Amino acid sequence: MNVLIAGGAGYIGSLAVRRLLDAGHLPVVIDDLSTGKRESIPAEAVFYHGDVADAALLDSIFKRFDARMVMHFAAKISVEESVSHPDRYYLNNVSKTLVLLERMFTHSVKKIIFSSTAAVYGQPLYLPIDEDHPVKPTNPYGASKQFVETILRDYHSAFGLDCVIFRYFNAAGASLDGKTGECRKEKRSLIPVVLENLEKKRESVIFGDDWDTPDGTCIRDYVHVEDVVSAHVGAMKLFEKGGVFEVVNLGSEVGSSVKDVLDAVAKASRKEVAFRVGARRPGDWAKVVASGNKAEALLGWRPKYSDLETIVNTAYQWHFNRLY
């Protein structure tokens, strides 16, 4: 199958391109390279440098390649930036998705897998968080993803759009073969930040060590990027029956604290990881962990590589040996 990959040069999208090729599909990538890397796209895939809201470009792609499905990874994803520049998030994450959907429907493409986020849940009311947990985002990034989820639900009801929405928890790690990984200039996720600080001999900051957790630091659910992508490829089979609208968490169901991550980096690097304790950040929660019951029931999906050691080891190898 020919599959349009919006944001296919980014961290998760570029690995999805490789795994789709492995499965015998043709990924057709559109990416503006604002954060993605052209070097991440294998020669066997088709690549277009452009905006996901470029209607003329989308028309030409759908006409030429007859893509029957879309995987939509393209988005701005910084919580902090979304608070100071919400306009960028509603434009990029919401408005541009509307253009993509319009062009899809013009070409009778009614299958989409959308990358959402656990940030739509807001403050956890109970743990583990399942898909029935109330949705109440506390920042414009999470709100922008919730808006798109609502749009997709309405398009399913009104126009018969088949859709799978994946709510990622903390996607992390790098490909097992070392060919792709996270490469943003501005590191925001904990593991890449700690690795960069280690490389540059800087202290990492723990934002509070007085949380209600065993070691006093925040606990998060880290899921390996290989497992995230395997769920996307597996979800393609759901569309065979039609009438599909599913919202699915992607997490490991295991919580790892900030100190756990620092210890894992120290073990992988065989170096001491320097850190200092700073103040809590507004909007942080003590613990966030996913329920993976629906992913297992619907897709037969269980994470294979999401133990913290594998996540950190692959991230470490990528950071210090990356190809681009």
Coordinates of C-alpha atoms in Angstrom, one line a residue:
M1 CA 0.0 0.0 0.0
N2 CA 1.1 3.6 -0.7
V3 CA 0.9 5.6 2.6
L4 CA 1.3 9.3 2.9
I5 CA 3.5 10.1 6.0
A6 CA 3.0 13.7 7.2
G7 CA 6.0 14.6 9.3
G8 CA 7.9 11.5 8.1
A9 CA 11.4 13.1 8.5
G10 CA 10.9 13.5 12.3
Y11 CA 11.8 11.4 15.2
I12 CA 8.9 8.9 15.2
G13 CA 7.8 9.4 11.6
S14 CA 11.2 8.5 10.1
L15 CA 11.3 5.2 11.9
A16 CA 7.7 4.5 10.7
V17 CA 9.0 5.1 7.2
R18 CA 11.6 2.4 7.6
R19 CA 9.3 -0.1 9.2
L20 CA 6.7 0.4 6.5
L21 CA 9.3 -0.3 3.9
D22 CA 10.2 -3.4 5.8
A23 CA 6.6 -4.5 5.6
G24 CA 6.4 -4.0 1.9
H25 CA 4.6 -0.6 1.8
L26 CA 5.6 2.5 -0.1
P27 CA 5.9 5.5 2.3
V28 CA 5.4 8.9 0.6
V29 CA 6.8 11.5 3.0
I30 CA 5.9 15.2 3.2
D31 CA 7.9 17.2 5.7
D32 CA 8.9 20.9 6.0
L33 CA 12.2 19.9 7.7
S34 CA 11.6 22.5 10.4
T35 CA 12.7 19.8 12.9
G36 CA 13.0 16.7 10.8
K37 CA 16.1 15.6 8.8
R38 CA 16.2 14.8 5.1
E39 CA 19.0 12.3 5.9
S40 CA 16.6 10.2 8.0
I41 CA 14.6 9.2 4.9
P42 CA 15.8 6.0 3.1
A43 CA 16.3 6.2 -0.6
E44 CA 13.6 3.6 -1.2
A45 CA 10.9 6.0 0.1
V46 CA 9.5 9.0 -1.7
F47 CA 10.2 12.4 -0.2
Y48 CA 8.6 15.8 -0.7
H49 CA 10.0 18.9 1.0
G50 CA 6.8 20.9 1.8
D51 CA 4.1 21.9 4.1
V52 CA 1.4 19.5 5.2
A53 CA -1.1 22.4 4.5
D54 CA 0.1 22.9 0.9
A55 CA -3.1 21.9 -0.9
A56 CA -1.5 21.9 -4.4
L57 CA 1.3 19.6 -3.3
L58 CA -1.1 17.3 -1.5
D59 CA -3.2 17.1 -4.6
S60 CA -0.2 16.2 -6.7
I61 CA 0.9 13.5 -4.3
F62 CA -2.5 11.9 -4.0
K63 CA -2.9 11.9 -7.8
R64 CA 0.5 10.5 -8.6
F65 CA 0.8 7.9 -5.9
D66 CA -2.8 7.0 -5.1
A67 CA -2.0 6.9 -1.4
R68 CA -4.9 5.2 0.4
M69 CA -4.0 6.0 4.0
V70 CA -2.4 8.8 5.9
M71 CA -0.2 8.6 9.0
H72 CA -0.1 12.1 10.6
F73 CA 3.0 12.7 12.7
A74 CA 3.5 16.4 11.8
A75 CA 3.1 18.7 14.8
K76 CA 4.7 21.1 17.2
I77 CA 5.2 19.3 20.5
S78 CA 6.8 21.6 23.1
V79 CA 4.5 22.2 26.2
E80 CA 6.6 25.2 27.2
E81 CA 6.6 26.9 23.8
S82 CA 2.8 26.3 23.4
V83 CA 2.2 28.3 26.6
S84 CA 4.2 31.3 25.3
H85 CA 3.1 30.9 21.6
P86 CA -0.3 29.2 21.5
D87 CA -1.0 30.7 18.1
R88 CA 1.7 28.5 16.6
Y89 CA 0.2 25.4 18.0
Y90 CA -3.4 26.0 16.9
L91 CA -2.2 27.0 13.4
N92 CA 0.3 24.2 13.0
N93 CA -1.5 21.3 14.8
V94 CA -5.1 22.2 14.2
S95 CA -5.6 24.4 11.1
K96 CA -3.1 22.5 9.0
T97 CA -4.7 19.2 9.9
L98 CA -8.0 20.6 8.5
V99 CA -6.3 21.3 5.2
L100 CA -4.9 17.8 5.1
L101 CA -8.3 16.3 5.8
E102 CA -9.9 18.4 3.1
R103 CA -7.5 17.2 0.5
M104 CA -7.8 13.6 1.7
F105 CA -11.6 13.7 1.2
T106 CA -11.2 15.4 -2.2
H107 CA -9.2 12.3 -3.3
S108 CA -11.5 9.8 -1.5
V109 CA -8.9 8.9 1.1
K110 CA -10.7 8.1 4.4
K111 CA -8.1 6.3 6.5
I112 CA -5.9 8.1 9.0
I113 CA -3.6 7.2 11.9
F114 CA -3.1 10.2 14.1
S115 CA -0.4 10.9 16.7
S116 CA -1.9 12.4 19.8
T117 CA -0.5 12.6 23.3
A118 CA -1.2 11.7 26.9
A119 CA -1.1 15.5 27.5
V120 CA -4.8 15.5 26.6
Y121 CA -5.6 14.0 29.9
G122 CA -4.2 16.7 32.1
Q123 CA -3.8 16.0 35.8
P124 CA -4.2 12.3 36.5
L125 CA -7.3 11.5 38.5
Y126 CA -6.4 7.9 38.8
L127 CA -3.6 5.5 37.7
P128 CA -3.0 3.8 35.5
I129 CA -4.6 6.2 33.0
D130 CA -7.0 4.4 30.6
E131 CA -8.7 5.8 27.5
D132 CA -11.9 6.5 29.5
H133 CA -10.0 8.9 31.8
P134 CA -11.5 12.4 31.5
V135 CA -9.8 14.6 29.0
K136 CA -8.8 18.0 30.4
P137 CA -5.5 19.4 28.9
T138 CA -3.7 22.1 30.9
N139 CA -1.6 23.6 28.1
P140 CA -2.1 24.7 24.5
Y141 CA -0.1 21.7 23.1
G142 CA -2.5 19.2 24.8
A143 CA -5.5 21.3 23.8
S144 CA -4.4 21.4 20.2
K145 CA -4.3 17.6 20.1
Q146 CA -7.6 17.4 21.8
F147 CA -9.1 19.7 19.2
V148 CA -7.9 17.5 16.4
E149 CA -9.2 14.4 18.2
T150 CA -12.6 16.0 18.3
I151 CA -12.4 17.0 14.6
L152 CA -11.5 13.4 13.7
R153 CA -14.4 12.0 15.8
D154 CA -16.8 14.4 14.1
Y155 CA -15.5 13.5 10.6
H156 CA -15.9 9.9 11.4
S157 CA -19.5 10.4 12.4
A158 CA -20.4 12.7 9.5
F159 CA -18.3 11.6 6.7
G160 CA -17.2 8.0 7.5
L161 CA -13.6 8.8 8.2
D162 CA -11.8 5.7 9.5
C163 CA -9.4 6.7 12.2
V164 CA -7.0 5.4 14.9
I165 CA -5.7 7.9 17.4
F166 CA -2.7 6.9 19.4
R167 CA -2.1 8.8 22.6
Y168 CA 1.6 8.6 23.3
F169 CA 3.0 8.7 26.7
N170 CA 6.8 9.4 26.8
A171 CA 8.2 8.1 23.5
A172 CA 11.9 7.5 23.9
G173 CA 15.0 5.6 22.7
A174 CA 16.3 5.2 19.2
S175 CA 16.0 2.5 16.5
L176 CA 17.6 -0.8 17.4
D177 CA 19.7 -0.7 14.3
G178 CA 21.1 2.7 15.2
K179 CA 19.9 4.3 11.9
T180 CA 17.5 6.8 13.3
G181 CA 16.8 8.6 16.6
E182 CA 15.9 11.9 18.1
C183 CA 17.8 14.8 16.6
R184 CA 16.1 18.1 17.5
K185 CA 18.5 21.0 18.0
E186 CA 16.7 22.0 21.2
K187 CA 16.5 19.0 23.4
R188 CA 13.4 19.0 25.6
S189 CA 12.7 15.3 26.5
L190 CA 14.5 14.2 29.7
I191 CA 16.7 11.4 28.2
P192 CA 18.2 13.5 25.3
V193 CA 18.7 16.5 27.7
V194 CA 20.6 14.3 30.2
L195 CA 22.7 12.8 27.4
E196 CA 23.6 16.2 26.0
N197 CA 24.4 17.5 29.5
L198 CA 26.7 14.5 30.0
E199 CA 28.4 15.1 26.7
K200 CA 29.0 18.8 27.5
K201 CA 29.9 18.2 31.1
R202 CA 26.9 20.1 32.5
E203 CA 24.7 19.4 35.4
S204 CA 21.2 18.1 34.7
V205 CA 18.3 19.6 36.8
I206 CA 15.8 17.6 38.7
F207 CA 12.7 19.7 39.1
G208 CA 11.7 18.9 42.6
D209 CA 12.8 16.0 44.8
D210 CA 9.8 16.2 47.3
W211 CA 7.1 14.6 45.2
D212 CA 4.9 11.9 46.6
T213 CA 7.0 9.1 45.0
P214 CA 9.4 6.6 46.4
D215 CA 12.5 8.6 45.6
G216 CA 10.8 12.0 45.6
T217 CA 11.2 12.7 41.8
C218 CA 8.5 12.6 39.2
I219 CA 7.6 9.3 37.6
R220 CA 6.8 8.9 33.9
D221 CA 5.9 6.1 31.5
Y222 CA 8.6 5.7 28.9
V223 CA 7.7 3.7 25.7
H224 CA 10.3 2.8 23.1
V225 CA 10.0 4.4 19.7
E226 CA 10.2 0.9 18.1
D227 CA 7.2 -0.2 20.1
V228 CA 5.3 3.0 19.1
V229 CA 6.0 2.4 15.4
S230 CA 5.0 -1.3 15.6
A231 CA 1.6 -0.2 16.9
H232 CA 1.2 2.1 13.9
V233 CA 2.0 -0.7 11.4
G234 CA -0.2 -3.2 13.3
A235 CA -3.1 -0.7 13.3
M236 CA -3.3 -0.7 9.5
K237 CA -5.0 -4.1 9.7
L238 CA -7.9 -2.5 11.6
F239 CA -9.0 -0.6 8.5
E240 CA -9.7 -3.8 6.6
K241 CA -13.2 -4.0 8.2
G242 CA -14.2 -0.3 7.9
G243 CA -16.2 1.8 10.3
V244 CA -13.2 2.2 12.5
F245 CA -12.7 4.9 15.2
E246 CA -10.4 4.0 18.0
V247 CA -8.5 5.9 20.6
V248 CA -5.6 3.9 22.1
N249 CA -2.9 4.6 24.7
L250 CA 0.7 3.7 23.9
G251 CA 2.7 3.3 27.1
S252 CA 4.8 0.7 28.8
E253 CA 2.6 0.5 31.9
V254 CA 5.8 1.0 34.0
G255 CA 6.7 4.1 35.8
S256 CA 10.4 5.3 35.9
S257 CA 11.5 8.2 38.1
V258 CA 13.8 11.0 37.1
K259 CA 16.5 9.5 39.3
D260 CA 15.9 6.1 37.7
V261 CA 16.7 7.7 34.3
L262 CA 19.8 9.4 35.7
D263 CA 21.0 6.0 37.1
A264 CA 20.3 4.3 33.7
V265 CA 22.3 6.9 31.9
A266 CA 25.2 6.5 34.4
K267 CA 25.1 2.8 33.8
A268 CA 25.0 3.1 30.0
S269 CA 27.9 5.6 29.9
R270 CA 29.9 4.3 32.9
K271 CA 30.2 7.9 34.0
E272 CA 28.8 9.8 36.9
V273 CA 25.8 12.0 36.0
A274 CA 26.0 15.4 37.7
F275 CA 22.7 16.9 38.7
R276 CA 21.2 19.5 41.0
V277 CA 17.8 19.9 42.4
G278 CA 15.7 22.8 41.2
A279 CA 12.2 24.0 42.0
R280 CA 9.1 22.2 40.8
R281 CA 7.8 23.2 37.5
P282 CA 4.2 24.5 37.2
G283 CA 1.9 21.8 35.6
D284 CA 4.0 18.8 36.6
W285 CA 2.4 15.8 38.2
A286 CA 4.0 13.3 40.6
K287 CA 3.2 10.2 38.5
V288 CA 1.8 9.5 35.1
V289 CA 1.5 5.8 33.9
A290 CA -0.6 4.3 31.1
S291 CA -3.0 1.5 31.0
G292 CA -2.1 -0.7 27.9
N293 CA -5.1 -3.0 28.2
K294 CA -6.9 -1.6 25.1
A295 CA -3.8 -1.7 22.9
E296 CA -3.3 -5.4 23.8
A297 CA -7.0 -6.3 23.3
L298 CA -7.4 -4.4 20.0
L299 CA -4.0 -4.9 18.4
G300 CA -2.4 -7.7 20.3
W301 CA 0.3 -5.1 21.1
R302 CA 2.6 -5.4 24.0
P303 CA 5.8 -3.3 24.2
K304 CA 8.9 -5.4 23.5
Y305 CA 11.7 -2.9 24.0
S306 CA 10.3 -0.5 26.6
D307 CA 12.3 -1.5 29.6
L308 CA 14.3 1.6 30.8
E309 CA 17.7 -0.1 30.1
T310 CA 16.9 -0.7 26.4
I311 CA 15.5 2.8 26.0
V312 CA 18.5 4.5 27.5
N313 CA 21.1 2.3 25.9
T314 CA 19.7 2.8 22.4
A315 CA 19.3 6.6 23.0
Y316 CA 22.9 6.7 24.3
Q317 CA 24.3 4.8 21.3
W318 CA 22.4 7.1 19.0
H319 CA 23.4 10.3 20.7
F320 CA 27.1 9.5 20.6
N321 CA 27.2 7.7 17.2
R322 CA 24.4 9.3 15.3
L323 CA 24.5 9.3 11.5
Y324 CA 23.0 12.8 10.9

